[in-house]
Tab-separated table of C-alpha atoms and ligand atoms in Angstrom:
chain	number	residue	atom	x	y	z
A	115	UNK	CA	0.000	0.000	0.000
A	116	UNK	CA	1.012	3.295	-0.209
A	117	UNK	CA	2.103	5.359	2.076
A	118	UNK	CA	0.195	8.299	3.388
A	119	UNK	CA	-2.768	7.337	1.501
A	120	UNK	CA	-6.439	6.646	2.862
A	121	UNK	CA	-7.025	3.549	1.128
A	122	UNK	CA	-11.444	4.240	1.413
A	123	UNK	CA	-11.972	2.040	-1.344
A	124	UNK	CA	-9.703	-1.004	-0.455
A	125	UNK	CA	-11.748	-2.790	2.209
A	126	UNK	CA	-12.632	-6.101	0.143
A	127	UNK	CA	-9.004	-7.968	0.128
A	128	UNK	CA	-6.210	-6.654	-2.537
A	129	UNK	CA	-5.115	-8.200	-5.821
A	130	UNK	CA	-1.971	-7.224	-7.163
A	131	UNK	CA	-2.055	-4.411	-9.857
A	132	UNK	CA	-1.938	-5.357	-13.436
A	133	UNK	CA	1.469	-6.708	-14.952
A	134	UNK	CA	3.375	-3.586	-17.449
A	135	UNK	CA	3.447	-4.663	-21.333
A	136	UNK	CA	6.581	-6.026	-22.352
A	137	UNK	CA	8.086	-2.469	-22.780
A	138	UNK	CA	6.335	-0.052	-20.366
A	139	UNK	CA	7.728	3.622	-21.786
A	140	UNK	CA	6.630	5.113	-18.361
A	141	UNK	CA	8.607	2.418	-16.238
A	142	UNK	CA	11.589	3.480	-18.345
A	143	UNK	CA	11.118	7.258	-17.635
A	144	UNK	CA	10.167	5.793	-13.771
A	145	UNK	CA	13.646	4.354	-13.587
A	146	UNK	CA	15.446	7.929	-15.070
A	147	UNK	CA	13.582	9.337	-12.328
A	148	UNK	CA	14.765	7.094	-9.678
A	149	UNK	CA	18.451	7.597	-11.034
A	150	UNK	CA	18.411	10.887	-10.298
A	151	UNK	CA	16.873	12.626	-13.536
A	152	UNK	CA	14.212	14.269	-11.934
A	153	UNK	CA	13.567	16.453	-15.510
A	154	UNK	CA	12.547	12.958	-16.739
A	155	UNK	CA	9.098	13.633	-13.957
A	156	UNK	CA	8.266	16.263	-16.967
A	157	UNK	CA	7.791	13.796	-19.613
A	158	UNK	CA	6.046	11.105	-17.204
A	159	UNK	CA	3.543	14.092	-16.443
A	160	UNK	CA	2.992	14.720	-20.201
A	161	UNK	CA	2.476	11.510	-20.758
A	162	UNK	CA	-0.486	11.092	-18.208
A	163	UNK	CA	-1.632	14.301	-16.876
A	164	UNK	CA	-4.620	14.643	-19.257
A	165	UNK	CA	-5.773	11.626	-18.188
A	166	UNK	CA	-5.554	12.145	-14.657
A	167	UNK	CA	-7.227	15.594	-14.701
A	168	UNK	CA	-10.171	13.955	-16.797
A	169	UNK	CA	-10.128	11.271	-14.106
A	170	UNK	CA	-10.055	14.123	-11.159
A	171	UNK	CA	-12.815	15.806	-12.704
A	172	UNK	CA	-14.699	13.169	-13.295
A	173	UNK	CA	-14.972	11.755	-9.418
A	174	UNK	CA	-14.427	15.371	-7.888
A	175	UNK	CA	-16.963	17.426	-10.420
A	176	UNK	CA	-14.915	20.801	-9.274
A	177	UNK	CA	-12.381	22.343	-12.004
A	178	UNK	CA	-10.186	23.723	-9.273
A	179	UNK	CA	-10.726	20.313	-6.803
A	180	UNK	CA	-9.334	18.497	-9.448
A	181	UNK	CA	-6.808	20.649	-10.663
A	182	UNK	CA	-5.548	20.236	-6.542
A	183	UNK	CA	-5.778	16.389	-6.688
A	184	UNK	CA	-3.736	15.995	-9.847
A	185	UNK	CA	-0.842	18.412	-8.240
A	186	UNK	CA	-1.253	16.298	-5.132
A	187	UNK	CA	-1.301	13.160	-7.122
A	188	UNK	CA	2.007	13.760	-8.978
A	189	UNK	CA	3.419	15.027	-5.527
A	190	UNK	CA	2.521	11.738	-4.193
A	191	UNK	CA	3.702	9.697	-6.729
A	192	UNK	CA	7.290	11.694	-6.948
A	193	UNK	CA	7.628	11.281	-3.218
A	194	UNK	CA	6.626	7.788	-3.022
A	195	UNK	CA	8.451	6.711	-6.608
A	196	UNK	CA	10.702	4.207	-4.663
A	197	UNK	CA	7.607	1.873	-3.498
A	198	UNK	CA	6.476	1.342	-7.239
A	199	UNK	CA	6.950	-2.006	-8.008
A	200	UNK	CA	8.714	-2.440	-11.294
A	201	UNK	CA	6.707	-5.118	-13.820
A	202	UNK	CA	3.631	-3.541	-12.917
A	203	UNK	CA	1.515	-1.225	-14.930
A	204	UNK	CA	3.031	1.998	-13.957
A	205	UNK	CA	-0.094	4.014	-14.928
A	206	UNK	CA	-2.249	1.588	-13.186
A	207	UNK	CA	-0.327	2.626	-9.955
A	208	UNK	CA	-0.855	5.958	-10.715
A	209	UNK	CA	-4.781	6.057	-11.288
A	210	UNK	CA	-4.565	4.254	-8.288
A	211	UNK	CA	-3.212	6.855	-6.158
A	212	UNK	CA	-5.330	9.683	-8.047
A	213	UNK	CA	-8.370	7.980	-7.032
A	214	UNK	CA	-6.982	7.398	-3.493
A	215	UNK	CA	-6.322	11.400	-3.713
A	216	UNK	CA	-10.008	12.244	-4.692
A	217	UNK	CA	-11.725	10.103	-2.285
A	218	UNK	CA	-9.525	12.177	0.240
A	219	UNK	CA	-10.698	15.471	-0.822
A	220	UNK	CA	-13.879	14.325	-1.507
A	221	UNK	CA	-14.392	13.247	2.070
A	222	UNK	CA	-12.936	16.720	3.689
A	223	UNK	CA	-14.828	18.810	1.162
A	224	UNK	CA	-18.224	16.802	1.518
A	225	UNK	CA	-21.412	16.036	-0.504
A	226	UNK	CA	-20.690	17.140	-3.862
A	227	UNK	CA	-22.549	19.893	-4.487
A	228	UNK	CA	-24.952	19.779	-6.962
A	229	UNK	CA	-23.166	20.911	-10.380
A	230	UNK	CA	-25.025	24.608	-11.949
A	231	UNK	CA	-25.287	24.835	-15.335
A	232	UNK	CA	-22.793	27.200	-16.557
A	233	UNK	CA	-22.031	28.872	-19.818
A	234	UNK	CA	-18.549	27.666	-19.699
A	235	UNK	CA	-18.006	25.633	-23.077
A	236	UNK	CA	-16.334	22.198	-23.527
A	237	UNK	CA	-13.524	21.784	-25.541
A	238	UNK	CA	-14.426	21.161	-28.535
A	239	UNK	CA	-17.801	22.979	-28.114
A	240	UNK	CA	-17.542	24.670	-31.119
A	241	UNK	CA	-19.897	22.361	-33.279
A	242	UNK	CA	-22.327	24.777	-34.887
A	243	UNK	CA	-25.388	23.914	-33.567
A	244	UNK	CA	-29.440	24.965	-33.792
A	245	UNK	CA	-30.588	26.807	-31.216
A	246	UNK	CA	-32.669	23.981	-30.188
A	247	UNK	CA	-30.284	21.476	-30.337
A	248	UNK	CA	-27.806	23.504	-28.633
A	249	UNK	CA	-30.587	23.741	-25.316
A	250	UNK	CA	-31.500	19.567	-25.620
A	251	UNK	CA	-27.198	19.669	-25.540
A	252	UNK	CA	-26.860	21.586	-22.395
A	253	UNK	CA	-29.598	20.737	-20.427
A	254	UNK	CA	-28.500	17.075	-21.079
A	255	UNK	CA	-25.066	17.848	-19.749
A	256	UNK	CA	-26.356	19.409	-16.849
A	257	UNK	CA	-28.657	16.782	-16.015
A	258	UNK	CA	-25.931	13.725	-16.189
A	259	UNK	CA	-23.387	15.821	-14.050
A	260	UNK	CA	-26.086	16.034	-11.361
A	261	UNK	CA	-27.216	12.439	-11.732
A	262	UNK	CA	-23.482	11.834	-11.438
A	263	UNK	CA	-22.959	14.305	-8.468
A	264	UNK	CA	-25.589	12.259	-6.870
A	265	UNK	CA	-24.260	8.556	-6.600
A	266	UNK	CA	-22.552	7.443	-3.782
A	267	UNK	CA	-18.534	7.544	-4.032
A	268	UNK	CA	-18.238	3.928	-4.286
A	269	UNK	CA	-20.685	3.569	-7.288
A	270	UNK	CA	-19.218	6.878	-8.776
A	271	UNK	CA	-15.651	5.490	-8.814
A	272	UNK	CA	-16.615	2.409	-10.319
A	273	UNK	CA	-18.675	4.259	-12.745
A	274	UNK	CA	-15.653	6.353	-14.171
A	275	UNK	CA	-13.384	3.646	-14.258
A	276	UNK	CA	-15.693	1.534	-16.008
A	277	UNK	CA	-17.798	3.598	-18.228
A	278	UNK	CA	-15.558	6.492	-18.630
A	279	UNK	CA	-11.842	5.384	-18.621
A	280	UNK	CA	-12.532	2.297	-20.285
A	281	UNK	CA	-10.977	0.090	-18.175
A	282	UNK	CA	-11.918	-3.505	-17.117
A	283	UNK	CA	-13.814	-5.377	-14.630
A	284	UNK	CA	-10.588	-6.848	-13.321
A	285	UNK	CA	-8.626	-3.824	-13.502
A	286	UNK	CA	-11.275	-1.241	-11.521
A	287	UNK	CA	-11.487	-3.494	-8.929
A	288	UNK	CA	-7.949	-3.993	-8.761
A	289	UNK	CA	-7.289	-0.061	-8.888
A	290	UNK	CA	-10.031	0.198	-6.200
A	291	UNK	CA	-9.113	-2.451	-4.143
A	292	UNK	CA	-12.459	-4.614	-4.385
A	293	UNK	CA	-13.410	-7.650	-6.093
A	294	UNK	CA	-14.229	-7.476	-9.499
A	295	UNK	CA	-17.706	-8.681	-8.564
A	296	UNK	CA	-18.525	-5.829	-6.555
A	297	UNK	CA	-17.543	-3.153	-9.287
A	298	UNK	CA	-19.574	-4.925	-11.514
A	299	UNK	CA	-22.448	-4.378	-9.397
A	300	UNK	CA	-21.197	-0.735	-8.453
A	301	UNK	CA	-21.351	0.481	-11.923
A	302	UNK	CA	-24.259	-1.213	-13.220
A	303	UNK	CA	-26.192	0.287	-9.768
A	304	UNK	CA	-24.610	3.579	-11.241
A	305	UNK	CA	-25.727	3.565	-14.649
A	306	UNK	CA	-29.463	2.875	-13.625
A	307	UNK	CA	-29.668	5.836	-11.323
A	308	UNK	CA	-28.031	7.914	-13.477
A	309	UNK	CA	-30.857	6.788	-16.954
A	310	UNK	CA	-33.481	6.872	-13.976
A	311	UNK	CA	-32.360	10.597	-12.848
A	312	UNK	CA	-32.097	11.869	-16.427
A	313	UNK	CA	-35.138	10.110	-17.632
A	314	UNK	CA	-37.130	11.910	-14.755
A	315	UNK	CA	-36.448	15.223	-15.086
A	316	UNK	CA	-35.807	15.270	-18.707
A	317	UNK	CA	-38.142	17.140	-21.333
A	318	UNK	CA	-39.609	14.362	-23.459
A	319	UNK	CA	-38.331	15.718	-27.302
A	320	UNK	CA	-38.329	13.868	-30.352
A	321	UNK	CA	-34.887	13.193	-30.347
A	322	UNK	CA	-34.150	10.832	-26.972
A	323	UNK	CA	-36.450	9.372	-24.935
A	324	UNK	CA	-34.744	9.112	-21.510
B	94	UNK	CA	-42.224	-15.033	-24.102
B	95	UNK	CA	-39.189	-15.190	-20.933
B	96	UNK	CA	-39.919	-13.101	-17.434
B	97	UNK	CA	-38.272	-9.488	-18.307
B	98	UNK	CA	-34.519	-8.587	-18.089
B	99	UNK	CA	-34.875	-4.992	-17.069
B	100	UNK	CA	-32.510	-5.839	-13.996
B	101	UNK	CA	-29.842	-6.754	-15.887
B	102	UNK	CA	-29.579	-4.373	-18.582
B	103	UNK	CA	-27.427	-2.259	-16.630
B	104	UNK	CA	-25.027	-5.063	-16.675
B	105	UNK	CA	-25.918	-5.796	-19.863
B	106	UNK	CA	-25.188	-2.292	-21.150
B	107	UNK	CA	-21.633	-2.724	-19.564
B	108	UNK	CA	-20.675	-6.038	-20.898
B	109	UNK	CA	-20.926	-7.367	-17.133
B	110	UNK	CA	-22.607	-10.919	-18.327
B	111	UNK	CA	-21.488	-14.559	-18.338
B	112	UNK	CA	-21.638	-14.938	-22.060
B	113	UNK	CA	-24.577	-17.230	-21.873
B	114	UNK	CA	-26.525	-14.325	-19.916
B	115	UNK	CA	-25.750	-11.757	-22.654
B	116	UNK	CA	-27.100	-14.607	-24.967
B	117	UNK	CA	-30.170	-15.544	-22.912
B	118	UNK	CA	-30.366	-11.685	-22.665
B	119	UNK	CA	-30.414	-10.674	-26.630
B	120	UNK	CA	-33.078	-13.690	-27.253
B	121	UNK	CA	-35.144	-12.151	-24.837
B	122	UNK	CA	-35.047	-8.892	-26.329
B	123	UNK	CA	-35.638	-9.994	-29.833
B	124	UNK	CA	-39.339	-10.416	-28.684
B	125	UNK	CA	-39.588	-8.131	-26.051
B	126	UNK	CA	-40.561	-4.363	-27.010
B	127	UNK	CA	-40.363	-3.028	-23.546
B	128	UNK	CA	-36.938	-4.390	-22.537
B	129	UNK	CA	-35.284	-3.329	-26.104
B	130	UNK	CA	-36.391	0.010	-25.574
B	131	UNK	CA	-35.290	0.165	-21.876
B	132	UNK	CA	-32.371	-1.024	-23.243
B	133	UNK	CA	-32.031	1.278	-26.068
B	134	UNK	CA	-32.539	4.221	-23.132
B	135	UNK	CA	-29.595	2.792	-21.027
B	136	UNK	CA	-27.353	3.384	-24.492
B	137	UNK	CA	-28.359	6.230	-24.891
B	138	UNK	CA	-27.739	7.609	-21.102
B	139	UNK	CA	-24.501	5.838	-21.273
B	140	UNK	CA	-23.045	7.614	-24.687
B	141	UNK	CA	-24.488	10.925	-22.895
B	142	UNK	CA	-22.678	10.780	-19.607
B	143	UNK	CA	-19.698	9.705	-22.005
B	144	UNK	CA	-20.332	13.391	-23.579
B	145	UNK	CA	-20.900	15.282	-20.880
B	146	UNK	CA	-18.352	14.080	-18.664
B	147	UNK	CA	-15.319	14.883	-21.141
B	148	UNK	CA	-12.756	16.634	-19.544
B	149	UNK	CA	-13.087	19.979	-19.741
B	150	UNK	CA	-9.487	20.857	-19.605
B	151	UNK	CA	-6.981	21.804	-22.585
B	152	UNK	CA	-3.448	22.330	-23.222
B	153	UNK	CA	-3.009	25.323	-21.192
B	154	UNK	CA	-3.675	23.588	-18.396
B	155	UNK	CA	-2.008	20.796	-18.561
B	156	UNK	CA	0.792	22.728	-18.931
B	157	UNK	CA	0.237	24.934	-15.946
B	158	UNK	CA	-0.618	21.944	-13.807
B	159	UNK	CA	3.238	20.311	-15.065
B	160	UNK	CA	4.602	23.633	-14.511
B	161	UNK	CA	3.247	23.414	-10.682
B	162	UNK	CA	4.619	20.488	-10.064
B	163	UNK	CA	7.828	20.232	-11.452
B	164	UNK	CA	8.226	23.561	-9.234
B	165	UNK	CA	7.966	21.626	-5.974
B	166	UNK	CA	9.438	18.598	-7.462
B	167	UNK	CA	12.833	20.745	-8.268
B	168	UNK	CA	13.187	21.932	-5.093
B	169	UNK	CA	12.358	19.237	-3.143
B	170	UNK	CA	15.016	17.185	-4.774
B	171	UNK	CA	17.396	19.617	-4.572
B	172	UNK	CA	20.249	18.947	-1.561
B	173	UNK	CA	19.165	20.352	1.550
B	174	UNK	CA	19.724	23.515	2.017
B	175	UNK	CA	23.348	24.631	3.757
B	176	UNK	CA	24.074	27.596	6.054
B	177	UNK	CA	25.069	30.045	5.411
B	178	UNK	CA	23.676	29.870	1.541
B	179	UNK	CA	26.281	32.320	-0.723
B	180	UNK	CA	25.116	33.067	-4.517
B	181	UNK	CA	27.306	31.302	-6.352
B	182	UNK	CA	27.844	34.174	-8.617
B	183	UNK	CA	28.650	35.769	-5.180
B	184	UNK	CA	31.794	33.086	-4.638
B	185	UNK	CA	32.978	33.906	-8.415
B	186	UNK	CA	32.753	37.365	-7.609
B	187	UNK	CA	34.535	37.319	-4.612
B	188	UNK	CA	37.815	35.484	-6.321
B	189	UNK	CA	37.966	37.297	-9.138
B	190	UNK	CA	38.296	40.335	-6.429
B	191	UNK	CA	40.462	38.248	-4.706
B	192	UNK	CA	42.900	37.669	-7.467
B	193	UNK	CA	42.214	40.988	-9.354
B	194	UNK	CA	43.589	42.598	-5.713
B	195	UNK	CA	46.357	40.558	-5.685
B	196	UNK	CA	47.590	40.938	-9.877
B	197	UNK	CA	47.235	44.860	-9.099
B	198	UNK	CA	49.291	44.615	-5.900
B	199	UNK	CA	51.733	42.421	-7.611
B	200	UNK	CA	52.234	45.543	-10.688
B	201	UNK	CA	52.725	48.000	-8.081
B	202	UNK	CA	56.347	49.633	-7.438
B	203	UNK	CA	57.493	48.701	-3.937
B	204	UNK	CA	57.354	52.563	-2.396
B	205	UNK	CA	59.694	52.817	1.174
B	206	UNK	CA	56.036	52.836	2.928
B	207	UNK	CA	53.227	51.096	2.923
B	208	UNK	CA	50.116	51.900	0.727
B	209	UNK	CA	47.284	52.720	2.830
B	210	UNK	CA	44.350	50.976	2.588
B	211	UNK	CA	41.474	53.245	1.667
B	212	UNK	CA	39.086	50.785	0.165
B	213	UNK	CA	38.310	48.360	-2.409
B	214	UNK	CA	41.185	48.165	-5.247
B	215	UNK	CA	38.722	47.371	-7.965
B	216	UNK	CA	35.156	48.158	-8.295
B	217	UNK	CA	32.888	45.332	-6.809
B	218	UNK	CA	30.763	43.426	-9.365
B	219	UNK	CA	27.337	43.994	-10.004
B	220	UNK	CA	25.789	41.775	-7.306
B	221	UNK	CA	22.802	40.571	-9.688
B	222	UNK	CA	24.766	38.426	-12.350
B	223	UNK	CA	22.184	37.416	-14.995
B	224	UNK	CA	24.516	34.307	-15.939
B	225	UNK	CA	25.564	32.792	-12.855
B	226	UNK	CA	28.800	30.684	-12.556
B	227	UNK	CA	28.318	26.820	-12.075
B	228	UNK	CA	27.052	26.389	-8.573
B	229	UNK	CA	30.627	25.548	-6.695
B	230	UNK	CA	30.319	22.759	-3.626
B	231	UNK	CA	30.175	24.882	-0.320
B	232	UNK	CA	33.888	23.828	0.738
B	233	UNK	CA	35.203	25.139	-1.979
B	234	UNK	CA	34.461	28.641	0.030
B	235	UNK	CA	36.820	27.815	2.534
B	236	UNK	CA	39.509	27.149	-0.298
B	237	UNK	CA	38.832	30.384	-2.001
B	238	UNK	CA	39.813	32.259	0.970
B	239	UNK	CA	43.516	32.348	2.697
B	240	UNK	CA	44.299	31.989	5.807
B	241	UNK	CA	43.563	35.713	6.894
B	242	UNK	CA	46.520	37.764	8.846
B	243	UNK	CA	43.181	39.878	10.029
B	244	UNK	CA	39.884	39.817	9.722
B	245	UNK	CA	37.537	42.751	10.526
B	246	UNK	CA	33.772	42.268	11.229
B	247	UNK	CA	31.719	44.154	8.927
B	248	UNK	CA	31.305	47.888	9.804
B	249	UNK	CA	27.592	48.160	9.154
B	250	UNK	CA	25.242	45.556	9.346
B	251	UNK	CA	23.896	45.886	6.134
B	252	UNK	CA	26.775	46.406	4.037
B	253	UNK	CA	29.221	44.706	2.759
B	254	UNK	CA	31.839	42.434	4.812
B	255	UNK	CA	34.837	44.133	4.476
B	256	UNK	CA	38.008	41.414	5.009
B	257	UNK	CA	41.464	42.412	4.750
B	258	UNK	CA	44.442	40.439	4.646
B	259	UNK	CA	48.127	41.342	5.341
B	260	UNK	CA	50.547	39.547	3.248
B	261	UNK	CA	53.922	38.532	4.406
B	262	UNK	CA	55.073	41.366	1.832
B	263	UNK	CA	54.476	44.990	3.948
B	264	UNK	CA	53.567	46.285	0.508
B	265	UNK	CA	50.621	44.500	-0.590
B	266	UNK	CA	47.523	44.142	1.042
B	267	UNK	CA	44.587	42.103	0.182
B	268	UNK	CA	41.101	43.859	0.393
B	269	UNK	CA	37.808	41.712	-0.054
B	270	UNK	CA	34.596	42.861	-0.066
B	271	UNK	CA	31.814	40.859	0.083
B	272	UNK	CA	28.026	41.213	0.549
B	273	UNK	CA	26.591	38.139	1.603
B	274	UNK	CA	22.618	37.856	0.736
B	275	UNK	CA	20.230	34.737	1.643
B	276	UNK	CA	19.059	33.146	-1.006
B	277	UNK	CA	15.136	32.951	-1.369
B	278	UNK	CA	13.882	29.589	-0.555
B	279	UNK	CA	13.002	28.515	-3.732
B	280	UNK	CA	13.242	31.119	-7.085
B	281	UNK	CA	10.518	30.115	-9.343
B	282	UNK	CA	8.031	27.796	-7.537
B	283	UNK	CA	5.702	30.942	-6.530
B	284	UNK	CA	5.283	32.126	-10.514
B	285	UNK	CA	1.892	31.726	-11.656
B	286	UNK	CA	1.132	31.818	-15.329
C	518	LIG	ZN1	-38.903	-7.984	-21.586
C-alpha cells in the first residue's frame, strides 16, 4: 500500500495491480527518475496528466478540486516513486493513487454539491449547432453531471473507471481495491440511477427518450 | 415469451454478463418491445454521460498543472539547504576580487612605505549576475579564501563584509569585499502563469 494514503476504497481484500506490457515507456522514464533525472518527472507528467485531470474531474466534479488532486497526485507519486513495483503497470499505480487522492478530498470537502449549469463551453464545443439542439445539448449535460454528483462515491468510482476510462472489470477493482464482482455491481447500480435521474427530469423531445 | 430482463440491462449495457446471460439476454429482447427500448434508453444515457463528462481541460492547463509540479518537485530534490547559503555568482565574484587585488598589488612599485588601505582596489561586481557561474560545492568557500593575517567584522550591518588580509610582503595588502545575501527559498516555484 502506499504510504500516506487513505485507502477508502480497499476494504474487500487486494489483488496485485496489473502486470506492465513487455516495454512499459513510463517504467523506463520511472527508472530515469529514480536515477536521479528528476527532468525525466516532466515527460512522465505529459504523458499522463490529461488523463488524470479527466479522471479528477470526473470523481471530484470541481475544475479547481481536481486541478488540486492531480498536483497532489504527482506530488505523491514523486515522493513515493521508490515503493512502485517495477513489472507492474506503472499508470495503473498511478490512477490508483489519483483515485486514493479524490476520495480524500472528496471526504474533507463533503457532498458534492450539486453541479449549476454554466455557460462555460467544452472543448471542442464549437460544433455549430441549432438553437434547439444547442438547449437539448446543455440541459442534457447538466442533467448527467447532477445524476453523477448524486451517486454514492463507491458507485461513482466504479462508474468512471468503467464507463468512462474504459478500463476492465478486473482492472477497476484492482485499482479500487475490491473484487471485481462488486464493481460490476457498483457500476451497473450507477448507470441505472443515473438513466433513472435523467429520464425523470428530462423534457420528453423527439430526439431521446430518456 | 421469458420473465423481463430490465434488472440486468445495466449489466448488460456494460458487458458485465457470463456470455450465456448476454445470450439468454439478446433472445429475450428480440421479442420483447419493452426491454429493447429500456435497453435502447440505457445506451443512450450511457453515450451521454460519455459526452458530458469529457474533460473539460486543454493544453493550457495541462501545462500549468506540469509547470506546478515540477516547481515543488525541483526543489524538493534539490540537496538540503546549507548555512550560510552564498550566490554562487557571489563566490565567483569574490575570487575574481580576490585575485584581481592581488595581480594589481603584484604591478605595483614597492614605495619605502606602505600603501594605505582606503578601500576596495577594484570596483565590486554587479551583485545581480544574470549568468551565474556553475554552482561551486560549499567547501570550496573555505579554499577560495587564505588563511587571513586579520579579519575585521563588517562595519555596518547591512553592508558589505569588508576582510582584509596582510601579506607577508608589507607592501601589498589584500582587500575583499563581500556582501553576503540569503538566497530565497526557492526562485521560481511561486510564478503563476
Ligand atoms: Zn422484456
Amino acid at each position: 500500500m502506499f504510504p500516506g494514503t487513505q485507502a477508502v476504497l480497499m476494504e474487500e481484500g487486494l489483488s496485485p495491480l496489473p502486470e506492465a506490457p513487455a516495454a512499459d515507456p513510463l517504467e523506463h522514464l520511472v527508472r530515469r527518475i529514480r536515477s536521479g533525472e528528476v527532468e525525466a518527472f516532466e515527460d512522465l507528467m505529459a504523458r499522463t496528466e490529461g488523463r488524470i485531470l479527466a479522471l479528477a474531474w470526473r470523481m471530484l466534479g470541481d475544475r479547481h478540486l481536481a486541478e488540486d488532486a492531480a498536483q497532489e497526485t504527482y506530488l505523491r507519486v514523486f515522493r513515493s516513486l521508490n515503493s512502485f513495483r517495477l513489472g507492474e503497470r506503472f499508470e495503473a499505480w498511478l490512477i490508483r493513487i489519483a483515485v486514493n487522492v479524490c476520495c480524500d478530498l472528496a471526504r474533507k470537502r463533503g457532498p458534492a454539491p450539486a453541479p449549476v449549469e454554466s455557460l462555460e463551453t467544452l472543448e471542442g464545443d464549437a460544433v455549430p449547432m441549432g438553437a434547439e439542439e444547442a438547449v437539448l445539448f446543455h440541459q442534457r449535460r447538466t442533467l448527467v453531471r447532477q445524476a453523477v454528483a448524486a451517486l454514492p462515491p463507491a458507485e461513482r468510482a466504479a462508474l468512471v473507471l468503467r464507463d468512462l476510462e474504459g478500463l476492465s472489470t478486473e482492472e477497476a477493482a484492482r485499482i479500487l481495491g475490491v473484487r471485481p464482482v462488486t464493481v460490476r455491481s457498483q457500476a451497473a447500480s450507477a448507470r441505472a440511477k443515473v438513466q433513472a435521474f435523467c429520464a425523470r427530469r428530462m423534457k420528453p423531445t423527439p430526439g431521446g427518450r430518456p | 415469451m421469458t420473465t423481463h430482463v430490465l434488472d440486468q440491462l445495466p449489466l448488460w449495457v456494460g458487458g458485465d454478463l457470463e456470455a450465456a446471460e448476454m445470450a439468454a439476454v439478446d433472445r429475450h429482447m428480440e421479442g420483447c418491445p419493452t426491454c429493447r427500448a429500456a435497453s435502447e434508453d440505457l445506451r443512450a444515457s450511457q453515450a451521454w454521460t460519455q459526452e458530458a463528462m469529457a474533460s473539460p481541460f486543454g493544453a493550457a492547463d495541462h501545462a500549468r498543472l506540469r509547470r506546478a509540479v515540477m516547481d515543488r518537485v525541483v526543489v524538493e530534490s534539490r540537496p538540503r539547504p546549507r548555512s550560510p547559503r552564498m550566490r554562487p555568482s557571489l563566490l565567483a565574484a569574490a575570487a575574481a576580487l580576490l585575485l584581481a587585488s592581488l595581480t594589481w598589488a603584484l604591478h605595483q612599485p614597492r614605495p619605502a612605505t606602505p600603501v594605505p588601505v582606503t578601500g576596495p582596489a577594484v570596483p565590486a561586481p554587479a551583485p545581480q549576475d544574470p549568468k551565474p557561474a556553475p554552482p561551486l560545492p560549499h567547501p570550496a568557500f573555505a579554499r577560495v579564501a587564505p588563511a587571513p593575517a586579520r579579519a575585521e567584522p563588517p562595519t555596518t550591518p547591512t553592508g558589505p563584509t569588508r576582510i582584509e588580509f596582510q601579506t607577508a610582503d608589507p607592501t601589498i595588502r589584500i582587500i575583499w569585499l563581500a556582501q553576503a545575501k540569503p538566497l530565497p527559498e526557492t526562485e521560481s516555484s511561486t510564478e503563476k502563469p
